């Protein structure tokens, strides 16, 4: 794969790299989606306000993008590559794939509105 290609990472690859501290995971969903449920440790940079040239260099940690299904993160990743920010990766299948693999995340306790760890 050339540096100009967007890499597809599986949820398992993302979790392992996140656990090892090797990546910065950036969630490109809306703030509302992020507040309801998110991957612990992910940073929020909504697609609507995303500027590829504002990203830090990837000398210490790789950047991996994710969204709800993989569509928005692919678009943002492609725009990063077009802006000369490479290598770039995104989580294939997005947060839906993460949850389908029964990986832990932060959800919302609907009775209280407070965040809670969800370990399926």
JSON list of C-alpha atoms in Angstrom, two decimals:
[
{"chain": "A", "resi": 1, "resn": "UNK", "atom": "CA", "xyz": [0.00, 0.00, 0.00]},
{"chain": "A", "resi": 2, "resn": "UNK", "atom": "CA", "xyz": [1.38, 3.42, -0.93]},
{"chain": "A", "resi": 3, "resn": "UNK", "atom": "CA", "xyz": [1.48, 6.26, 1.59]},
{"chain": "A", "resi": 4, "resn": "UNK", "atom": "CA", "xyz": [-1.17, 7.98, -0.54]},
{"chain": "A", "resi": 5, "resn": "UNK", "atom": "CA", "xyz": [-3.74, 5.26, 0.16]},
{"chain": "A", "resi": 6, "resn": "UNK", "atom": "CA", "xyz": [-6.13, 5.45, 3.10]},
{"chain": "A", "resi": 7, "resn": "UNK", "atom": "CA", "xyz": [-5.57, 2.41, 5.32]},
{"chain": "A", "resi": 8, "resn": "UNK", "atom": "CA", "xyz": [-8.54, 0.39, 6.60]},
{"chain": "A", "resi": 9, "resn": "UNK", "atom": "CA", "xyz": [-7.99, -0.83, 10.16]},
{"chain": "A", "resi": 10, "resn": "UNK", "atom": "CA", "xyz": [-10.27, -3.35, 11.87]},
{"chain": "A", "resi": 11, "resn": "UNK", "atom": "CA", "xyz": [-11.80, -2.48, 15.25]},
{"chain": "A", "resi": 12, "resn": "UNK", "atom": "CA", "xyz": [-9.53, -5.09, 16.84]},
{"chain": "A", "resi": 13, "resn": "UNK", "atom": "CA", "xyz": [-6.42, -3.48, 15.30]},
{"chain": "A", "resi": 14, "resn": "UNK", "atom": "CA", "xyz": [-7.56, -0.06, 16.51]},
{"chain": "A", "resi": 15, "resn": "UNK", "atom": "CA", "xyz": [-8.25, -1.29, 20.05]},
{"chain": "A", "resi": 16, "resn": "UNK", "atom": "CA", "xyz": [-4.88, -3.06, 20.30]},
{"chain": "A", "resi": 17, "resn": "UNK", "atom": "CA", "xyz": [-2.98, 0.00, 19.03]},
{"chain": "A", "resi": 18, "resn": "UNK", "atom": "CA", "xyz": [-4.99, 2.32, 21.30]},
{"chain": "A", "resi": 19, "resn": "UNK", "atom": "CA", "xyz": [-4.28, 0.08, 24.31]},
{"chain": "A", "resi": 20, "resn": "UNK", "atom": "CA", "xyz": [-0.56, 0.16, 23.48]},
{"chain": "A", "resi": 21, "resn": "UNK", "atom": "CA", "xyz": [-0.61, 3.97, 23.14]},
{"chain": "A", "resi": 22, "resn": "UNK", "atom": "CA", "xyz": [0.52, 3.81, 19.51]},
{"chain": "A", "resi": 23, "resn": "UNK", "atom": "CA", "xyz": [-2.30, 5.86, 17.94]},
{"chain": "A", "resi": 24, "resn": "UNK", "atom": "CA", "xyz": [-4.43, 8.94, 18.36]},
{"chain": "A", "resi": 25, "resn": "UNK", "atom": "CA", "xyz": [-8.03, 7.96, 17.63]},
{"chain": "A", "resi": 26, "resn": "UNK", "atom": "CA", "xyz": [-10.08, 10.83, 16.23]},
{"chain": "A", "resi": 27, "resn": "UNK", "atom": "CA", "xyz": [-13.88, 10.61, 16.17]},
{"chain": "A", "resi": 28, "resn": "UNK", "atom": "CA", "xyz": [-15.33, 12.67, 13.29]},
{"chain": "A", "resi": 29, "resn": "UNK", "atom": "CA", "xyz": [-18.98, 12.24, 14.30]},
{"chain": "A", "resi": 30, "resn": "UNK", "atom": "CA", "xyz": [-21.10, 15.09, 15.66]},
{"chain": "A", "resi": 31, "resn": "UNK", "atom": "CA", "xyz": [-20.74, 16.33, 19.24]},
{"chain": "A", "resi": 32, "resn": "UNK", "atom": "CA", "xyz": [-24.20, 14.91, 19.99]},
{"chain": "A", "resi": 33, "resn": "UNK", "atom": "CA", "xyz": [-23.21, 11.43, 18.82]},
{"chain": "A", "resi": 34, "resn": "UNK", "atom": "CA", "xyz": [-19.97, 11.65, 20.80]},
{"chain": "A", "resi": 35, "resn": "UNK", "atom": "CA", "xyz": [-21.79, 12.63, 24.02]},
{"chain": "A", "resi": 36, "resn": "UNK", "atom": "CA", "xyz": [-24.17, 9.66, 23.81]},
{"chain": "A", "resi": 37, "resn": "UNK", "atom": "CA", "xyz": [-21.52, 7.00, 23.22]},
{"chain": "A", "resi": 38, "resn": "UNK", "atom": "CA", "xyz": [-17.84, 7.01, 22.37]},
{"chain": "A", "resi": 39, "resn": "UNK", "atom": "CA", "xyz": [-14.67, 4.99, 22.44]},
{"chain": "A", "resi": 40, "resn": "UNK", "atom": "CA", "xyz": [-12.73, 5.76, 25.60]},
{"chain": "A", "resi": 41, "resn": "UNK", "atom": "CA", "xyz": [-9.63, 7.78, 24.75]},
{"chain": "A", "resi": 42, "resn": "UNK", "atom": "CA", "xyz": [-10.90, 9.02, 21.39]},
{"chain": "A", "resi": 43, "resn": "UNK", "atom": "CA", "xyz": [-10.70, 12.73, 20.62]},
{"chain": "A", "resi": 44, "resn": "UNK", "atom": "CA", "xyz": [-13.55, 14.60, 18.92]},
{"chain": "A", "resi": 45, "resn": "UNK", "atom": "CA", "xyz": [-12.98, 16.53, 15.68]},
{"chain": "A", "resi": 46, "resn": "UNK", "atom": "CA", "xyz": [-16.36, 16.70, 13.90]},
{"chain": "A", "resi": 47, "resn": "UNK", "atom": "CA", "xyz": [-16.33, 16.28, 10.13]},
{"chain": "A", "resi": 48, "resn": "UNK", "atom": "CA", "xyz": [-18.19, 19.59, 9.69]},
{"chain": "A", "resi": 49, "resn": "UNK", "atom": "CA", "xyz": [-15.26, 21.50, 11.24]},
{"chain": "A", "resi": 50, "resn": "UNK", "atom": "CA", "xyz": [-12.37, 19.23, 10.27]},
{"chain": "A", "resi": 51, "resn": "UNK", "atom": "CA", "xyz": [-9.24, 20.81, 8.82]},
{"chain": "A", "resi": 52, "resn": "UNK", "atom": "CA", "xyz": [-6.63, 18.29, 7.69]},
{"chain": "A", "resi": 53, "resn": "UNK", "atom": "CA", "xyz": [-3.78, 20.80, 7.82]},
{"chain": "A", "resi": 54, "resn": "UNK", "atom": "CA", "xyz": [-4.43, 21.36, 11.55]},
{"chain": "A", "resi": 55, "resn": "UNK", "atom": "CA", "xyz": [-3.45, 17.79, 12.41]},
{"chain": "A", "resi": 56, "resn": "UNK", "atom": "CA", "xyz": [-0.17, 17.22, 14.23]},
{"chain": "A", "resi": 57, "resn": "UNK", "atom": "CA", "xyz": [2.64, 15.28, 12.62]},
{"chain": "A", "resi": 58, "resn": "UNK", "atom": "CA", "xyz": [2.59, 11.52, 13.09]},
{"chain": "A", "resi": 59, "resn": "UNK", "atom": "CA", "xyz": [6.18, 11.05, 14.22]},
{"chain": "A", "resi": 60, "resn": "UNK", "atom": "CA", "xyz": [5.21, 9.67, 17.65]},
{"chain": "A", "resi": 61, "resn": "UNK", "atom": "CA", "xyz": [1.71, 8.29, 17.12]},
{"chain": "A", "resi": 62, "resn": "UNK", "atom": "CA", "xyz": [-0.33, 7.35, 14.06]},
{"chain": "A", "resi": 63, "resn": "UNK", "atom": "CA", "xyz": [-3.68, 9.03, 13.50]},
{"chain": "A", "resi": 64, "resn": "UNK", "atom": "CA", "xyz": [-6.71, 6.78, 12.99]},
{"chain": "A", "resi": 65, "resn": "UNK", "atom": "CA", "xyz": [-10.12, 8.28, 12.21]},
{"chain": "A", "resi": 66, "resn": "UNK", "atom": "CA", "xyz": [-13.51, 6.78, 12.99]},
{"chain": "A", "resi": 67, "resn": "UNK", "atom": "CA", "xyz": [-17.20, 7.63, 12.68]},
{"chain": "A", "resi": 68, "resn": "UNK", "atom": "CA", "xyz": [-20.47, 5.73, 12.99]},
{"chain": "A", "resi": 69, "resn": "UNK", "atom": "CA", "xyz": [-20.19, 3.46, 9.95]},
{"chain": "A", "resi": 70, "resn": "UNK", "atom": "CA", "xyz": [-16.88, 4.25, 8.26]},
{"chain": "A", "resi": 71, "resn": "UNK", "atom": "CA", "xyz": [-18.33, 6.52, 5.57]},
{"chain": "A", "resi": 72, "resn": "UNK", "atom": "CA", "xyz": [-17.49, 9.90, 7.12]},
{"chain": "A", "resi": 73, "resn": "UNK", "atom": "CA", "xyz": [-14.07, 8.79, 8.38]},
{"chain": "A", "resi": 74, "resn": "UNK", "atom": "CA", "xyz": [-13.21, 7.54, 4.87]},
{"chain": "A", "resi": 75, "resn": "UNK", "atom": "CA", "xyz": [-14.19, 10.92, 3.39]},
{"chain": "A", "resi": 76, "resn": "UNK", "atom": "CA", "xyz": [-12.16, 12.80, 6.00]},
{"chain": "A", "resi": 77, "resn": "UNK", "atom": "CA", "xyz": [-9.21, 10.43, 5.56]},
{"chain": "A", "resi": 78, "resn": "UNK", "atom": "CA", "xyz": [-9.28, 10.89, 1.80]},
{"chain": "A", "resi": 79, "resn": "UNK", "atom": "CA", "xyz": [-9.35, 14.68, 2.27]},
{"chain": "A", "resi": 80, "resn": "UNK", "atom": "CA", "xyz": [-6.34, 14.42, 4.60]},
{"chain": "A", "resi": 81, "resn": "UNK", "atom": "CA", "xyz": [-4.38, 12.47, 1.99]},
{"chain": "A", "resi": 82, "resn": "UNK", "atom": "CA", "xyz": [-5.41, 14.99, -0.70]},
{"chain": "A", "resi": 83, "resn": "UNK", "atom": "CA", "xyz": [-4.04, 17.75, 1.59]},
{"chain": "A", "resi": 84, "resn": "UNK", "atom": "CA", "xyz": [-0.74, 15.90, 1.87]},
{"chain": "A", "resi": 85, "resn": "UNK", "atom": "CA", "xyz": [-1.32, 14.43, 5.34]},
{"chain": "A", "resi": 86, "resn": "UNK", "atom": "CA", "xyz": [-0.15, 10.83, 5.10]},
{"chain": "A", "resi": 87, "resn": "UNK", "atom": "CA", "xyz": [-0.05, 8.09, 6.13]},
{"chain": "A", "resi": 88, "resn": "UNK", "atom": "CA", "xyz": [-3.67, 8.11, 7.24]},
{"chain": "A", "resi": 89, "resn": "UNK", "atom": "CA", "xyz": [-5.95, 5.35, 8.50]},
{"chain": "A", "resi": 90, "resn": "UNK", "atom": "CA", "xyz": [-9.59, 4.92, 9.43]},
{"chain": "A", "resi": 91, "resn": "UNK", "atom": "CA", "xyz": [-11.55, 2.25, 11.25]},
{"chain": "A", "resi": 92, "resn": "UNK", "atom": "CA", "xyz": [-13.47, 0.17, 8.72]},
{"chain": "A", "resi": 93, "resn": "UNK", "atom": "CA", "xyz": [-17.11, -0.20, 9.71]},
{"chain": "A", "resi": 94, "resn": "UNK", "atom": "CA", "xyz": [-16.85, 2.60, 12.27]},
{"chain": "A", "resi": 95, "resn": "UNK", "atom": "CA", "xyz": [-18.32, 2.59, 15.75]},
{"chain": "A", "resi": 96, "resn": "UNK", "atom": "CA", "xyz": [-21.04, 0.16, 14.63]},
{"chain": "A", "resi": 97, "resn": "UNK", "atom": "CA", "xyz": [-18.34, -2.43, 13.85]},
{"chain": "A", "resi": 98, "resn": "UNK", "atom": "CA", "xyz": [-16.64, -1.68, 17.20]},
{"chain": "A", "resi": 99, "resn": "UNK", "atom": "CA", "xyz": [-19.89, -2.41, 19.04]},
{"chain": "A", "resi": 100, "resn": "UNK", "atom": "CA", "xyz": [-20.63, -5.48, 16.87]},
{"chain": "A", "resi": 101, "resn": "UNK", "atom": "CA", "xyz": [-17.24, -6.92, 17.97]},
{"chain": "A", "resi": 102, "resn": "UNK", "atom": "CA", "xyz": [-18.38, -6.36, 21.58]},
{"chain": "A", "resi": 103, "resn": "UNK", "atom": "CA", "xyz": [-15.50, -4.02, 22.40]},
{"chain": "A", "resi": 104, "resn": "UNK", "atom": "CA", "xyz": [-15.86, -1.70, 25.44]},
{"chain": "A", "resi": 105, "resn": "UNK", "atom": "CA", "xyz": [-17.02, 1.90, 25.10]},
{"chain": "A", "resi": 106, "resn": "UNK", "atom": "CA", "xyz": [-18.49, 4.78, 27.06]},
{"chain": "A", "resi": 107, "resn": "UNK", "atom": "CA", "xyz": [-22.28, 4.98, 26.81]},
{"chain": "A", "resi": 108, "resn": "UNK", "atom": "CA", "xyz": [-24.97, 7.01, 28.55]},
{"chain": "A", "resi": 109, "resn": "UNK", "atom": "CA", "xyz": [-27.01, 5.83, 31.51]},
{"chain": "A", "resi": 110, "resn": "UNK", "atom": "CA", "xyz": [-30.46, 6.78, 30.23]},
{"chain": "A", "resi": 111, "resn": "UNK", "atom": "CA", "xyz": [-31.87, 6.95, 33.78]},
{"chain": "A", "resi": 112, "resn": "UNK", "atom": "CA", "xyz": [-29.38, 9.57, 34.94]},
{"chain": "A", "resi": 113, "resn": "UNK", "atom": "CA", "xyz": [-27.80, 10.96, 31.77]},
{"chain": "A", "resi": 114, "resn": "UNK", "atom": "CA", "xyz": [-24.36, 10.20, 33.19]},
{"chain": "A", "resi": 115, "resn": "UNK", "atom": "CA", "xyz": [-21.62, 8.49, 31.18]},
{"chain": "A", "resi": 116, "resn": "UNK", "atom": "CA", "xyz": [-21.04, 4.82, 31.98]},
{"chain": "A", "resi": 117, "resn": "UNK", "atom": "CA", "xyz": [-18.57, 2.19, 30.84]},
{"chain": "A", "resi": 118, "resn": "UNK", "atom": "CA", "xyz": [-20.18, -0.47, 28.67]},
{"chain": "A", "resi": 119, "resn": "UNK", "atom": "CA", "xyz": [-18.46, -3.82, 28.49]},
{"chain": "A", "resi": 120, "resn": "UNK", "atom": "CA", "xyz": [-20.64, -6.04, 26.31]}
]
